[in-house]
Coordinates of C-alpha atoms and ligand atoms in Angstrom, one line a residue:
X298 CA 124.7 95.0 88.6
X299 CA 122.8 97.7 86.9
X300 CA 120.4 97.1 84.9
X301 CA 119.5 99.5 81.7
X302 CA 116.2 100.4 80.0
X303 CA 115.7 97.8 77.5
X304 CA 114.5 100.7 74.8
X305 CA 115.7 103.6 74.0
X306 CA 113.8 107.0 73.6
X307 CA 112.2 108.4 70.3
X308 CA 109.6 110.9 71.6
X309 CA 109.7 112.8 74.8
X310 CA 107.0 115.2 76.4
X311 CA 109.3 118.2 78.1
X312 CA 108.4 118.9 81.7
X313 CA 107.8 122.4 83.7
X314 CA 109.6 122.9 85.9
X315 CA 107.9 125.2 89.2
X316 CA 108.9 127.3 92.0
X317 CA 109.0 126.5 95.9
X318 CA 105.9 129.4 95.8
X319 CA 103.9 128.5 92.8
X320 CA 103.8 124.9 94.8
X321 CA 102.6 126.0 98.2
X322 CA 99.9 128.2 96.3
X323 CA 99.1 125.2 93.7
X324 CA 98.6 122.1 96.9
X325 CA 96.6 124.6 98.7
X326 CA 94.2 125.2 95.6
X327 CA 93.9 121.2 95.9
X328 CA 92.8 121.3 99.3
X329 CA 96.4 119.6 100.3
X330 CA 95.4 116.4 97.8
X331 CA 97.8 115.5 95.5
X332 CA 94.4 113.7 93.0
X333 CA 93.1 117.5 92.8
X334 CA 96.5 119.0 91.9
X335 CA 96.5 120.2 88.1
X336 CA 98.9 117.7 86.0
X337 CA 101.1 121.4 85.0
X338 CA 101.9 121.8 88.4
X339 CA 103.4 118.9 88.2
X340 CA 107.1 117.9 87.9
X341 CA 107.6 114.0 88.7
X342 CA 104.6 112.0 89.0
X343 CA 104.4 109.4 90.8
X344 CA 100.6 109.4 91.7
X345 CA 100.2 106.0 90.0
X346 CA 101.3 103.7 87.7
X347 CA 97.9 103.4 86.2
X348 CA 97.2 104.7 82.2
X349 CA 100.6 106.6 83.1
X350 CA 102.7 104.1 80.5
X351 CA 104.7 105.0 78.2
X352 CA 103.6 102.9 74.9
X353 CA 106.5 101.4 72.6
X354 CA 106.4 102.5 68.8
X355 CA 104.5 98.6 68.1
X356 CA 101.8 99.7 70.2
X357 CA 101.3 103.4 68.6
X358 CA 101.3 101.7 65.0
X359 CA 98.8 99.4 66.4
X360 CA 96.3 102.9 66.8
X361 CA 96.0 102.6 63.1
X362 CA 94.7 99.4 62.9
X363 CA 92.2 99.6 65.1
X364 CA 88.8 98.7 63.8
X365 CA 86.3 100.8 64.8
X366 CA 83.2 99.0 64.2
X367 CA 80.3 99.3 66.5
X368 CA 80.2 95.7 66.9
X369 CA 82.5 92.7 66.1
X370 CA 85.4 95.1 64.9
X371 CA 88.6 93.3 64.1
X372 CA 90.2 94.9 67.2
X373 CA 88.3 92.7 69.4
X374 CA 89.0 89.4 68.1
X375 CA 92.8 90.2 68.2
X376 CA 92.4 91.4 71.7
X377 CA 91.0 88.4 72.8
X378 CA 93.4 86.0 71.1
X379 CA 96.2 87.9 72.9
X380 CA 94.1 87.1 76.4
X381 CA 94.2 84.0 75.7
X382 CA 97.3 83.4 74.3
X383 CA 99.2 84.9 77.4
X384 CA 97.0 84.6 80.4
X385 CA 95.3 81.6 78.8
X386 CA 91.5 82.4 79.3
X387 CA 89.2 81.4 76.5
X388 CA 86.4 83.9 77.3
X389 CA 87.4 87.8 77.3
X390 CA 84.8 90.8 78.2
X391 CA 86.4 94.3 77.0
X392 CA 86.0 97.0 80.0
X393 CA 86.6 101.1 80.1
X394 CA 89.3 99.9 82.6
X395 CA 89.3 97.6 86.0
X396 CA 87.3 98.7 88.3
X397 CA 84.1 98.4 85.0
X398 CA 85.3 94.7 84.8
X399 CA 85.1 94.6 89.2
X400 CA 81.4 96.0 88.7
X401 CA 80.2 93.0 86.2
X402 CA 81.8 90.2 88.6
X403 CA 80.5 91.3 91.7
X404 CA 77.0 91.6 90.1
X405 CA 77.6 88.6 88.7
X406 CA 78.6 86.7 91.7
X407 CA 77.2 88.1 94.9
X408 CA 74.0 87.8 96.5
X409 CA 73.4 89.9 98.9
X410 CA 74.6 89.3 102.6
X411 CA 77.8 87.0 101.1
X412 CA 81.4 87.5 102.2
X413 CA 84.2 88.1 99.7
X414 CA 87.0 87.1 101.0
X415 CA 90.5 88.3 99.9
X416 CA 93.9 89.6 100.5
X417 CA 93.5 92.7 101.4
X418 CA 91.2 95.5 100.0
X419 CA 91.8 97.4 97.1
X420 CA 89.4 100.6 96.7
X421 CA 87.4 100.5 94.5
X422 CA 87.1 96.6 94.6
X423 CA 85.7 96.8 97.9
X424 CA 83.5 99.5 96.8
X425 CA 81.8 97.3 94.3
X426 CA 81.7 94.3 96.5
X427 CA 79.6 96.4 98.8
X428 CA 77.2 98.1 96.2
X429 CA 76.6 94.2 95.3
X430 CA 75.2 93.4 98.8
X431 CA 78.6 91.5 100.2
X432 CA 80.7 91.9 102.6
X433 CA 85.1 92.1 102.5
X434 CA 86.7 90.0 104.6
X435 CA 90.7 90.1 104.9
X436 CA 92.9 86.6 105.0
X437 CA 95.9 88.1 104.0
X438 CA 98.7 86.9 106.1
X439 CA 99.7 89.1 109.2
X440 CA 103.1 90.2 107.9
X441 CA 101.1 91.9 105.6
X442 CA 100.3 94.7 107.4
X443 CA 103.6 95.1 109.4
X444 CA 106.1 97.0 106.9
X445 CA 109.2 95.7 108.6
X446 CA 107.9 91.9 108.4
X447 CA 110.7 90.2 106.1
X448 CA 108.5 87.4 104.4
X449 CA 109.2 87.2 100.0
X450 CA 105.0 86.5 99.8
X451 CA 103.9 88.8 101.9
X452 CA 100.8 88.8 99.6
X453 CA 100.0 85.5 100.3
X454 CA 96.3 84.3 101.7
X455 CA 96.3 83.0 105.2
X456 CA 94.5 79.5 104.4
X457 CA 94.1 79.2 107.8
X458 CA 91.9 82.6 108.3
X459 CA 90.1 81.2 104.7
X460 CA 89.2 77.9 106.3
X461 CA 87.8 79.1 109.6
X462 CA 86.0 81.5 107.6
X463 CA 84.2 78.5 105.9
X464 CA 83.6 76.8 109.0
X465 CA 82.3 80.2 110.4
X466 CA 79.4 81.0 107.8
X467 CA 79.6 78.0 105.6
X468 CA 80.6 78.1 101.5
X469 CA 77.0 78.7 100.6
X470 CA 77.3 81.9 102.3
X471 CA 80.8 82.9 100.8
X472 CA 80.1 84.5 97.2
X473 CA 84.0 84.2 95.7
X474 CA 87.4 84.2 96.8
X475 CA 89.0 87.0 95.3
X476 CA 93.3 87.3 94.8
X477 CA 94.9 90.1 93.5
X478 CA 98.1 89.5 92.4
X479 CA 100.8 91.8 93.1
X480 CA 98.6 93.3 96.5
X481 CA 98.2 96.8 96.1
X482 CA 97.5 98.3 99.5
X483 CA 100.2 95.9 101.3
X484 CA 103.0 97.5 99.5
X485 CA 102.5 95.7 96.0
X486 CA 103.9 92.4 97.6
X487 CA 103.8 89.4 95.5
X488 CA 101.7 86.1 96.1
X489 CA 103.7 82.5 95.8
X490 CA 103.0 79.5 93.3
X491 CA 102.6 77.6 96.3
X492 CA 100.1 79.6 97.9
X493 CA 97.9 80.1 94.4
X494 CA 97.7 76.4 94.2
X495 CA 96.8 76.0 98.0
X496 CA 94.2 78.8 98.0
X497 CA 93.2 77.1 94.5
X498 CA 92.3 73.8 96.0
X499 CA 90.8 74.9 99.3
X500 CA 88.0 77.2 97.4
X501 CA 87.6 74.1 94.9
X502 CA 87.1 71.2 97.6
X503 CA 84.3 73.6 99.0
X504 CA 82.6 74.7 95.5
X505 CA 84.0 78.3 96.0
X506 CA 84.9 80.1 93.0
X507 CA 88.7 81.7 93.0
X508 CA 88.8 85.1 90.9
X509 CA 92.0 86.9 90.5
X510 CA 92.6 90.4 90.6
X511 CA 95.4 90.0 87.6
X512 CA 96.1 93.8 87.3
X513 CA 99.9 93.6 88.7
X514 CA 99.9 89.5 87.7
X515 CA 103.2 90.0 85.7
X516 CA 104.7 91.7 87.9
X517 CA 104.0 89.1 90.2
X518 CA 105.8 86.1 87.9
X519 CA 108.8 87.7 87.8
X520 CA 108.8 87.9 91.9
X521 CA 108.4 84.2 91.6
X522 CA 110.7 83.9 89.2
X523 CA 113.6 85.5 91.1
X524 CA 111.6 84.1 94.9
X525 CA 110.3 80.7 94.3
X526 CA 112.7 77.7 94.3
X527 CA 112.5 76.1 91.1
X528 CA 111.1 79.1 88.7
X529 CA 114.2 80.5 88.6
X530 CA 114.9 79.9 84.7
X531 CA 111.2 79.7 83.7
X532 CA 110.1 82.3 81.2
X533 CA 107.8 84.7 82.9
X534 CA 105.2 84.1 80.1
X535 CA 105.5 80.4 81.4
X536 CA 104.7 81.6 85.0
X537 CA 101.8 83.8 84.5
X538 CA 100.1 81.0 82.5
X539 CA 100.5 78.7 85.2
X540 CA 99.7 81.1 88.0
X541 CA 96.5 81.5 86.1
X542 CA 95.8 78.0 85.4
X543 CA 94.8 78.0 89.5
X544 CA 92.0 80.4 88.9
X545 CA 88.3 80.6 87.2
X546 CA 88.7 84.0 85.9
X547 CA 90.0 87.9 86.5
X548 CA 89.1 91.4 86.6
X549 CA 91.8 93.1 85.2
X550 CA 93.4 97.1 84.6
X551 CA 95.5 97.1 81.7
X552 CA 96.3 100.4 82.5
X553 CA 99.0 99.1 84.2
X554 CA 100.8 95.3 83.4
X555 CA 99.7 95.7 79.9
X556 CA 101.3 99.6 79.3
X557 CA 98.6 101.0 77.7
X558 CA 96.6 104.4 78.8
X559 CA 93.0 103.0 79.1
X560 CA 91.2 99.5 79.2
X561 CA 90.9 96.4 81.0
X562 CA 88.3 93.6 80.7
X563 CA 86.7 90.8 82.7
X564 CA 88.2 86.9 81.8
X565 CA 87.0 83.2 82.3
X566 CA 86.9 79.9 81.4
X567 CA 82.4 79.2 82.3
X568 CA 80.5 80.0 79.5
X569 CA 77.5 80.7 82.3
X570 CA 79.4 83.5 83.5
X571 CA 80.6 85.1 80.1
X572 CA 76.8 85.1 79.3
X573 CA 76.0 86.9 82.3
X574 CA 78.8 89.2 81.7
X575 CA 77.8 89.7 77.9
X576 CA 74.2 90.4 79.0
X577 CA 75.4 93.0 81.8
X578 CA 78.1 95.0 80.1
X579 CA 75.5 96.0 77.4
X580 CA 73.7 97.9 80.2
X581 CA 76.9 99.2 81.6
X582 CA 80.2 99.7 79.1
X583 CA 78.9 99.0 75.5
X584 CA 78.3 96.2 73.2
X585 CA 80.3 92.7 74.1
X586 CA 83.0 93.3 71.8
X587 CA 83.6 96.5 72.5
X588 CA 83.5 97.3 76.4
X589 CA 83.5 100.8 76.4
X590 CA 86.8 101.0 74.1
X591 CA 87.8 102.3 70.5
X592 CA 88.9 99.5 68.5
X593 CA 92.4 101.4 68.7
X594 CA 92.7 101.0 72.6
X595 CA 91.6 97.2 72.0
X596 CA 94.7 97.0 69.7
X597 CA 97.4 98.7 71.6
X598 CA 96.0 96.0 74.7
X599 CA 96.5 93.3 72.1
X600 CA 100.2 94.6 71.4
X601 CA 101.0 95.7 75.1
X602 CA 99.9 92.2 76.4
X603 CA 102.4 90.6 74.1
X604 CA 105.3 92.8 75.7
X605 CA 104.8 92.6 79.0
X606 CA 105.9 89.4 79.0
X607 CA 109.3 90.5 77.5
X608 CA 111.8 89.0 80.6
X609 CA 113.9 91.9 80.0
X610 CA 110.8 94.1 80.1
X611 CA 110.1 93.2 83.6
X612 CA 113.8 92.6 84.7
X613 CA 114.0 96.4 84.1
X614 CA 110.8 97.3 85.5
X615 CA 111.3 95.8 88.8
X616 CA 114.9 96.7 89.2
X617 CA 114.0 100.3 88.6
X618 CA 111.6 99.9 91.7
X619 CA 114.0 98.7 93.6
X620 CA 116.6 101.6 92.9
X621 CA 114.5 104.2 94.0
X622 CA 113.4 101.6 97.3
X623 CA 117.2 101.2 97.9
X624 CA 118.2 104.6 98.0
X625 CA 115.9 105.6 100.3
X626 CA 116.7 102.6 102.7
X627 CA 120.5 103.1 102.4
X628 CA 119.5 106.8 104.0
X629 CA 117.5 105.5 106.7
X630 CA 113.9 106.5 105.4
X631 CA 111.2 104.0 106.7
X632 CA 109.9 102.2 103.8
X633 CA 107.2 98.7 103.3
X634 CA 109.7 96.0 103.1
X635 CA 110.5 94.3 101.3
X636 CA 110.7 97.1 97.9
X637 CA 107.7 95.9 96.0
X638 CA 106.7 95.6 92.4
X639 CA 105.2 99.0 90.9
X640 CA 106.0 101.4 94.2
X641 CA 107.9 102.5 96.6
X642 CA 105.7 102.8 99.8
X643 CA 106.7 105.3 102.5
X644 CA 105.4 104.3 106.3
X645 CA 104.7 107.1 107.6
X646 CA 103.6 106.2 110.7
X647 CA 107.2 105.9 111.3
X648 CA 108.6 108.7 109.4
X649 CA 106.0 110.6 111.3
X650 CA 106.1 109.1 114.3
X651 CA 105.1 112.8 116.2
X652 CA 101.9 112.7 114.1
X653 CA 98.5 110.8 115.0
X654 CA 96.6 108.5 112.6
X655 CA 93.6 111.2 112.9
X656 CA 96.1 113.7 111.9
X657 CA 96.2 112.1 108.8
X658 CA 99.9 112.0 108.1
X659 CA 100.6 110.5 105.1
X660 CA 98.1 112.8 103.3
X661 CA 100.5 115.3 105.3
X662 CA 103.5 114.1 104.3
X663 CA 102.5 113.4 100.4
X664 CA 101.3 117.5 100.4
X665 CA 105.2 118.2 101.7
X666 CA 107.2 116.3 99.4
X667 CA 104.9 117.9 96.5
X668 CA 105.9 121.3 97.6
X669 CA 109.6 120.4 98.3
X670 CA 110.0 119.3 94.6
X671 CA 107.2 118.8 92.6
X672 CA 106.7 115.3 92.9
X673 CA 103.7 113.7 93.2
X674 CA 102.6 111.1 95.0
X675 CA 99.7 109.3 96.6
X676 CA 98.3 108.8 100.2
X677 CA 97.6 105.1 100.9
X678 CA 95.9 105.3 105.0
X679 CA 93.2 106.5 106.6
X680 CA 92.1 108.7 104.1
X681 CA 92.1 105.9 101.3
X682 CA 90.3 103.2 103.9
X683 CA 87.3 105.1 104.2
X684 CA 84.9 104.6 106.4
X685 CA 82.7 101.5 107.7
X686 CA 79.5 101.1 105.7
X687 CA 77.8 99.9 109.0
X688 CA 79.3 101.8 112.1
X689 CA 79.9 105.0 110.3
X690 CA 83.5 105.1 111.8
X691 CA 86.7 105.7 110.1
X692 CA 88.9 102.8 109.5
X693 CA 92.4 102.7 110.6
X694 CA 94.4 100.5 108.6
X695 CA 97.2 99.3 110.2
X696 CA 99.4 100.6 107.2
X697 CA 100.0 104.3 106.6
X698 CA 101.3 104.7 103.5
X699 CA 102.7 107.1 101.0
X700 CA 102.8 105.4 97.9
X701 CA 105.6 106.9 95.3
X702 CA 104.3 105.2 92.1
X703 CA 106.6 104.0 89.1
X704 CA 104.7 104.5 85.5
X705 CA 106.1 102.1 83.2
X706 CA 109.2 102.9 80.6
X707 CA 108.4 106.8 81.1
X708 CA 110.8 107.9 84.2
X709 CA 114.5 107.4 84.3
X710 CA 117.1 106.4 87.1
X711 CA 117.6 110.2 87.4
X712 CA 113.9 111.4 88.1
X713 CA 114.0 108.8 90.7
X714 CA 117.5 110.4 92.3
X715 CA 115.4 114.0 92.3
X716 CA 112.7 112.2 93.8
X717 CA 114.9 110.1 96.5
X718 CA 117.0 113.9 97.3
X719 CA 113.1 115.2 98.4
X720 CA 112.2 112.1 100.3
X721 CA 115.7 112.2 102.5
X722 CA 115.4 115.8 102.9
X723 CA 112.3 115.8 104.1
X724 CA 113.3 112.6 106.7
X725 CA 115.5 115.0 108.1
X726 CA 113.5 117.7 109.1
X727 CA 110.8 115.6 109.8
X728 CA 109.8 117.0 112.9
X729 CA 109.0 120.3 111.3
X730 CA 105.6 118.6 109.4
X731 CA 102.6 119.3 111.0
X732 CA 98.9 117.1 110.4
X733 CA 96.1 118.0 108.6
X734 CA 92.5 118.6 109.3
X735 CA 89.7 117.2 106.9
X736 CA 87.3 119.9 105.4
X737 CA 85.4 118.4 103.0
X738 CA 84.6 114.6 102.8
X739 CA 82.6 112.9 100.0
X740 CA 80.4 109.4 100.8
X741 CA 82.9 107.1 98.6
X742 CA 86.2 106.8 97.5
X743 CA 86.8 109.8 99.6
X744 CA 90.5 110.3 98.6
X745 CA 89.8 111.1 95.5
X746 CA 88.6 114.1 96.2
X747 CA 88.9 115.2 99.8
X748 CA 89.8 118.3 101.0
X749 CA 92.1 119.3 103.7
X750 CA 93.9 122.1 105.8
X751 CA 97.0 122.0 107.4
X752 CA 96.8 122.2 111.4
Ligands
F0G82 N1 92.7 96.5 91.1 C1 93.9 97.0 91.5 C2 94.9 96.1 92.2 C3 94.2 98.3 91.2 O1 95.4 98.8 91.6 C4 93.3 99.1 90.5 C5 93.6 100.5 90.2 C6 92.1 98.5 90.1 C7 91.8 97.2 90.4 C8 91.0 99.3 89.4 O2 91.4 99.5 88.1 O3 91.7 102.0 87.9 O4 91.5 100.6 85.9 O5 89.5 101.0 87.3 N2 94.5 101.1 90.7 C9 94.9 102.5 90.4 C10 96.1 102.8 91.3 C11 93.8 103.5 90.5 O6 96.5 104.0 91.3 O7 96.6 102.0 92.1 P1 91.0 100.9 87.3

């Protein structure tokens, strides 16, 4: 059944279209990476769904109320009340998005030489975790990292993997749990009830703190709304609460679930560890009621939390996903299965099956489909994975990824037939795309701004 935007459209931004030769000379000025492309030489862009939303007319009108005191503005207060009221935290830190809020915890919570477990990596989590002194380790469930593996959770921790890594170096030694919830890097695959609530009591029967990652979170509910037996008719307001009554806190981006542009903040229910993260985002974001945000930003949060708990919000949101996921599966395109929450992920270790990890091919193949049509999207490998902080060597995730990204109420069925037309295409002349050699590599987050040549 189709499924229609639940809003219709009172302001657009026209787009340029650009020629098959303005792209070739445009992705080799950015050193074949789509991040260092210019936003003009872009037609569709699905880089990522983050501070790409398009706000509704509540959320503009919110701008104008926002109080832009230097400390204790308005803005805050109703911010806070809107954490609490939908995710049910009674402590809220404001952040200049998530990864300021992932900085604060893991300075807050890891001592140096700790684990943090969780399921799977996510960038610029990791990165923090390892600034902090601690160490990643992954429990998330095998399927995970297959991309044909049929499971509906396949974000779900392995609590077996969890538990022997307690028995292994003992809970002292293990600083948090961490969750995210949609997981990112495995193809934005959901977490179950049944699994929160598990992970939930294992960490508290051995004193371990479980934080959540609550970036994707509603995007998550309505999975196990439409998954999980027995949520089938539960608002997904209802769920997220519950789903976040198994945790002690979250970092969180609301440049994504809660469709705004900028923001996020740091959440928890220990008054210990909002003092801490009072006396630590002074240093860091700005005063405690402010985070590093204009009151305005902290209002259109406030009004964007409220929506995206709209169930025919998120109906929409996750069928669109699904449209563009379905398209390219009925054409034979090797895609992460099953269709995930904010993306459409393209393996393309199978679509590129000529092509060796080292030859980086979903950097390759994400340069290709940019100058094909104009679309942009973003590698999720090798390249993303980094390196080992230790050995020095690259990592070589099992998944190699190109991530087509969905920004929120901005992109309509249409874009995402131009986009599936270039994707298919390029599946059928797939043996014609060659790999790409690294040129210039920066120490962190290296994808952001790598450079490459073609082979
Ligand atoms: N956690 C997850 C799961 C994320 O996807 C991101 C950002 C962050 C934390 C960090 O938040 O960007 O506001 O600092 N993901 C973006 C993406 C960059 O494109 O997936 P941030």
């Amino acid at each position: 059944m189709t499924v229609a935007e639940p809003y219709r459209i009172k302001s657009v931004e026209p787009l340029r279209m650009s020629t098959r030769a303005e792209r070739e000379a445009a992705i080799d000025r950015a050193g074949w990476n789509t991040f260092l492309l210019d936003s003009d030489d872009v037609y569709i862009d699905l880089l990522t769904d983050s501070g790409t939303n398009a706000m509704s007319d509540r959320q503009w009108s919110a701008l104008m109320l926002g109080d832009e005191a230097y400390a204790g503005a308005r803005s805050f207060y109703r911010m806070r009340d809107a954490v609490r009221e939908t995710y049910g935290f009674e402590h809220m830190v404001p952040t200049h998005q998530g990864r300021g809020a992932e900085h604060l915890i893991s300075k807050i919570l890891i001592k140096e030489g700790q684990y943090v477990p969780g399921n799977m990596y996510f960038t610029t989590t990791r990165v923090h975790q390892e600034l902090a002194g601690g160490t990643f380790v992954d429990i998330i469930i095998d399927e995970a990292h297959d991309s044909r593996a049929q499971h509906p959770f396949k974000g779900n921790v392995d609590l077996g993997k969890l538990e022997a890594l307690i028995g292994q170096v003992g809970a002292a030694n293990i600083a948090y749990v961490n969750i995210a919830t949609t997981v990112n890097m495995a193809g934005g695959q959901p977490v179950s009830m049944a699994n929160l609530r598990a992970t939930s009591e294992l960490c508290h029967r051995n004193g371990i703190l479980l934080w959540c990652d609550a970036t994707r979170a509603v995007e998550n509910a309505y999975f196990i709304r439409q998954r999980e037996e027995g949520y089938a008719d539960t608002p997904v307001r209802a769920i997220l609460r519950e789903m976040m009554s198994h945790v002690d806190g979250v970092t969180m981006s609301a440049k994504k679930d809660a469709l705004v542009n900028i923001g996020g903040f740091l959440a928890m229910r220990d008054e210990s560890i909002l003092q801490r993260a009072r006396e630590l985002v002074v240093v860091y974001e700005g005063m405690p009621t402010y985070g590093g945000l204009a009151g305005r930003d902290m209002d259109a949060i406030a009004q964007g939390l409220r929506e995206m708990v709209d169930d025919d919000y998120i109906a929409h949101r996750i069928y669109q996903v699904r449209y563009l996921g379905e398209r390219l599966l009925d054409a034979g395109v090797p895609i992460v299965e099953p269709i995930g929450g904010h993306a459409v992920f393209l393996d393309a270790r199978r679509f590129l099956a000529h092509l060796d990890q080292e030859l980086f091919p979903a950097q390759a193949l994400a340069g290709h489909l940019y100058v094909d049509s104009g679309v942009r999207s973003m590698e999720r490998g090798i390249v993303s994975a980094g390196r080992d902080p230790h050995t020095g060597a690259n990592r070589k995730p099992a998944l190699e990824l190109v991530r087509l990204t969905i920004p929120r109420r901005v992109y309509t069925d249409r874009h995402l037939d131009v986009v599936a037309e270039s994707v298919i295409g390029l599946h059928q002349h797939r043996e014609d795309i060659r790999g790409l050699r690294m040129v210039y590599e920066p120490p962190t987050l290296r994808f952001f701004t790598a450079r490459f040549e073609p082979l």
